[in-house]
Amino acid sequence: MSITLTTPVKLLSGVGPSKAAALKRLGIETVDDLLHHYPTSYYFAPRYGEPLVTGTPGTVVGIVTSVSGSSWGTPKFTAVVDTSDRDGYTHVTWFNGGYLRNQIFKGSRLMVSGIVDRDGGFTNPAYRVLKPSETPDPSVLNSVTYPVTKGITSREMSRLMLAIPRSLWWGRSPLPEALWFIHFPENQQCVDTARRQLKYDELFYMQLALAVQQAKRATVGPNVVCASTPADTTKYFPFNLTSEQMSAIGDIDADLCSGRAMNRLLQGDVGCGKTAVAAYAAILVAMNGGQTAILCPTEILARQHYETFKKYFDRAGVSVSLMIGNPPSDCKQIWGSDIVVGTTALLNPDRHFTRGLGLVIIDEQHKFGVEQRAVLRRHGNPHVLVMTATPIPRTIAMTVFGDLDVSSIKELPPGRLPVETTWHYDCDEAVMDRLHVELEAGHQVYVVCPRIEALNDEMRAVEEVVEEYRRLSPDASVGVLHGQMSPESKRLMQNWWTYPSDLGRILVSTTVVEVGVDNPNATVMVIEGAERFGLAQLWQLRGRVGRGKDQAYCFLLSDTDSQDARARLRAMETATSGFEIAEQDLILRGPGDLLSTSQHGLPDLKIADLVADYDILLEAREDAQNLVRRNPDLSGHPEMRAELVKRFGDYLDLGDVG
Ligand code: ADP
Ligand code: MG
């Protein structure tokens, strides 16, 4: 049998059913998977004869002067080695070393290597019993540690690697040497070089995939090319746009008129006014004969956007419909309007926009996956504008969203006061006093609970919280909103909440208010069990208040001991921008959470770390982009192209041209 990269590992000699099962648990099914199962650490035995330093690797060679624990059944085995070259004795202990009584005797010539103990000896070191004439070679004691599982050891893993024919290692572009040395390095420097090369390689191909994707999209004409842009935007909005809103609008103008499909991410803190920018884009497309779909993550948000857009669009003379759940009977009219606002129902592939889908706006992008973005692309090649208020750390912007152009709004509309944020152990007097002052002024209060039912004794159920606030504020009216309510009651609750009133109101809810909901009259946000929320989510939640001209307050309630949670709460008290929060969040959580495959559709990284290897990411990105700029279809680089198709064929949909 000739072995290829796609050969199942179970066909390799020495791999029986149980080993194959163990490998499978590690995600290794083919020879190619095996080659890319990288070690996590290495041990390089230093030269012998050097002084031993506690806590660092050391090697000694000498004659065994005594052994103990060699009687049957005693697992611990110790040997004293006369290391005459160092003018002393070294004590060596192996736990579970009973078997050594048959290998190491008084008088044996022994080489051991490992991390030096506090008392200058070794515990469980690597060893070799030397023949009398043998020249000691410490490198035979080098070892490699792989991620393993029950049923396979690191040593067996190395042996399997060796069973892969050399021709496969070398036949495998583009980095055969790095691949070899990552498994069989001669020294640490060799590991470092190989690791860096493989990281670069991994990030380079990822960035190449993104750059090719971007270039490819640019070659297909958009459904709608905008010929004209309005000279004056002021007539659409009841306020003057901020300069950053204007500059985002400038980017969008340029995209929509460029003859290429827009693929843009609009990011900016909650409340910075992304909706108006989106509305502008929709108006522009409508002026040029195209339709716009506005996709919202929740019904509540869809309804709210619908109301807001109606106000803007009436001024612009543009028609707008709401599409939630099952289409009503007269849906002809809906699919013919200039703008259709809705939830994922809009993604259904049998939806027909009668005049052609010119633009897709996706609000709160982080709630959607690439698949959904891809579904939308079935409607030809619409312009796409995605919006997010969860500011994206630089690394993520370059990877998950690496194929998007980015506009950022970094300022809030004028007159906004920062939300005064404080962390309290519980709903204490300071919190209650503020609450009552605000309620008496006719303002509204959000109380957010982490989950809908008390799953353990710590968390009170939402209803209990409602009761508590009814008791604490008998004059206020208290409502409740959570994900398990019927759409109808949600809608009623939403109306109750947003409709102006002289009465102070409290809305107790789960995180359904997290995204988008806009009520400028709300001035207090109380977050119960604040330790249970991630930083980005806390930031989002807090963004629900401080949207009007009045000073707003956020109370984070938590008596947590967790260091991480306390760090998050402190960050919330002091951070002044969502961008700061995003970077902090990435550090506290690691990129894993933000980078699930379902979100970006790219293969997982095997060796590079987007945070730690940021400099390599930058280099790889620049190289990939330069290359694609010069040669968008990579026709001048057939090998690179083949490799790209092999790794990213599914993602790129490139199979046809590979
Ligand atoms: P987000 O970026 O979080 O989606 P919104 O678009 O919902 O923010 O805007 C938040 C609030 O700010 C809304 O009430 C909106 O009417 C208001 N707003 C937006 N732009 C401006 C502006 N330039 N001047 C004053 N208010 C604005
Ligand atoms: Mg919004």
mmCIF file of N, CA and C and ligand atoms in Angstrom, residues 270-271 274-275 301 305 363-364 387 389 515-517 544 547, ligand 2:
data_model
loop_
_atom_site.group_PDB
_atom_site.id
_atom_site.type_symbol
_atom_site.label_atom_id
_atom_site.label_comp_id
_atom_site.label_asym_id
_atom_site.label_seq_id
_atom_site.Cartn_x
_atom_site.Cartn_y
_atom_site.Cartn_z
ATOM 1 N N VAL A 270 -22.414 51.649 21.120
ATOM 2 C CA VAL A 270 -23.862 51.785 21.232
ATOM 3 C C VAL A 270 -24.216 53.263 21.356
ATOM 4 N N GLY A 271 -25.234 53.648 20.623
ATOM 5 C CA GLY A 271 -25.711 55.017 20.736
ATOM 6 C C GLY A 271 -24.980 56.021 19.858
ATOM 7 N N LYS A 274 -25.488 54.614 14.394
ATOM 8 C CA LYS A 274 -25.265 53.817 13.188
ATOM 9 C C LYS A 274 -26.533 53.709 12.353
ATOM 10 N N THR A 275 -27.683 53.736 13.043
ATOM 11 C CA THR A 275 -28.941 53.543 12.329
ATOM 12 C C THR A 275 -29.142 54.606 11.245
ATOM 13 N N LEU A 301 -36.092 44.401 18.058
ATOM 14 C CA LEU A 301 -35.247 45.350 17.356
ATOM 15 C C LEU A 301 -35.787 45.632 15.958
ATOM 16 N N HIS A 305 -36.609 49.300 14.689
ATOM 17 C CA HIS A 305 -35.981 49.865 13.494
ATOM 18 C C HIS A 305 -37.048 50.292 12.498
ATOM 19 N N ASP A 363 -27.813 44.242 11.084
ATOM 20 C CA ASP A 363 -27.551 44.947 12.335
ATOM 21 C C ASP A 363 -27.003 43.956 13.354
ATOM 22 N N GLU A 364 -26.127 44.444 14.218
ATOM 23 C CA GLU A 364 -25.547 43.612 15.269
ATOM 24 C C GLU A 364 -24.965 42.324 14.679
ATOM 25 N N MET A 387 -23.317 45.961 10.661
ATOM 26 C CA MET A 387 -23.102 46.935 11.731
ATOM 27 C C MET A 387 -22.875 46.191 13.035
ATOM 28 N N ALA A 389 -22.025 46.964 17.357
ATOM 29 C CA ALA A 389 -21.710 47.866 18.454
ATOM 30 C C ALA A 389 -20.758 47.171 19.408
ATOM 31 N N VAL A 515 -29.586 44.105 22.680
ATOM 32 C CA VAL A 515 -29.233 44.705 21.409
ATOM 33 C C VAL A 515 -30.174 45.815 20.992
ATOM 34 N N GLY A 516 -29.567 46.908 20.646
ATOM 35 C CA GLY A 516 -30.284 47.928 19.893
ATOM 36 C C GLY A 516 -31.363 48.764 20.552
ATOM 37 N N VAL A 517 -32.162 48.172 21.441
ATOM 38 C CA VAL A 517 -33.366 48.867 21.886
ATOM 39 C C VAL A 517 -33.064 50.289 22.354
ATOM 40 N N ARG A 544 -27.798 50.726 26.653
ATOM 41 C CA ARG A 544 -29.245 50.986 26.569
ATOM 42 C C ARG A 544 -29.613 52.285 27.269
ATOM 43 N N ARG A 547 -28.854 57.525 26.346
ATOM 44 C CA ARG A 547 -29.131 57.802 24.944
ATOM 45 C C ARG A 547 -29.884 59.118 24.764
HETATM 46 MG MG MG B 2 -28.212 50.042 16.700
#
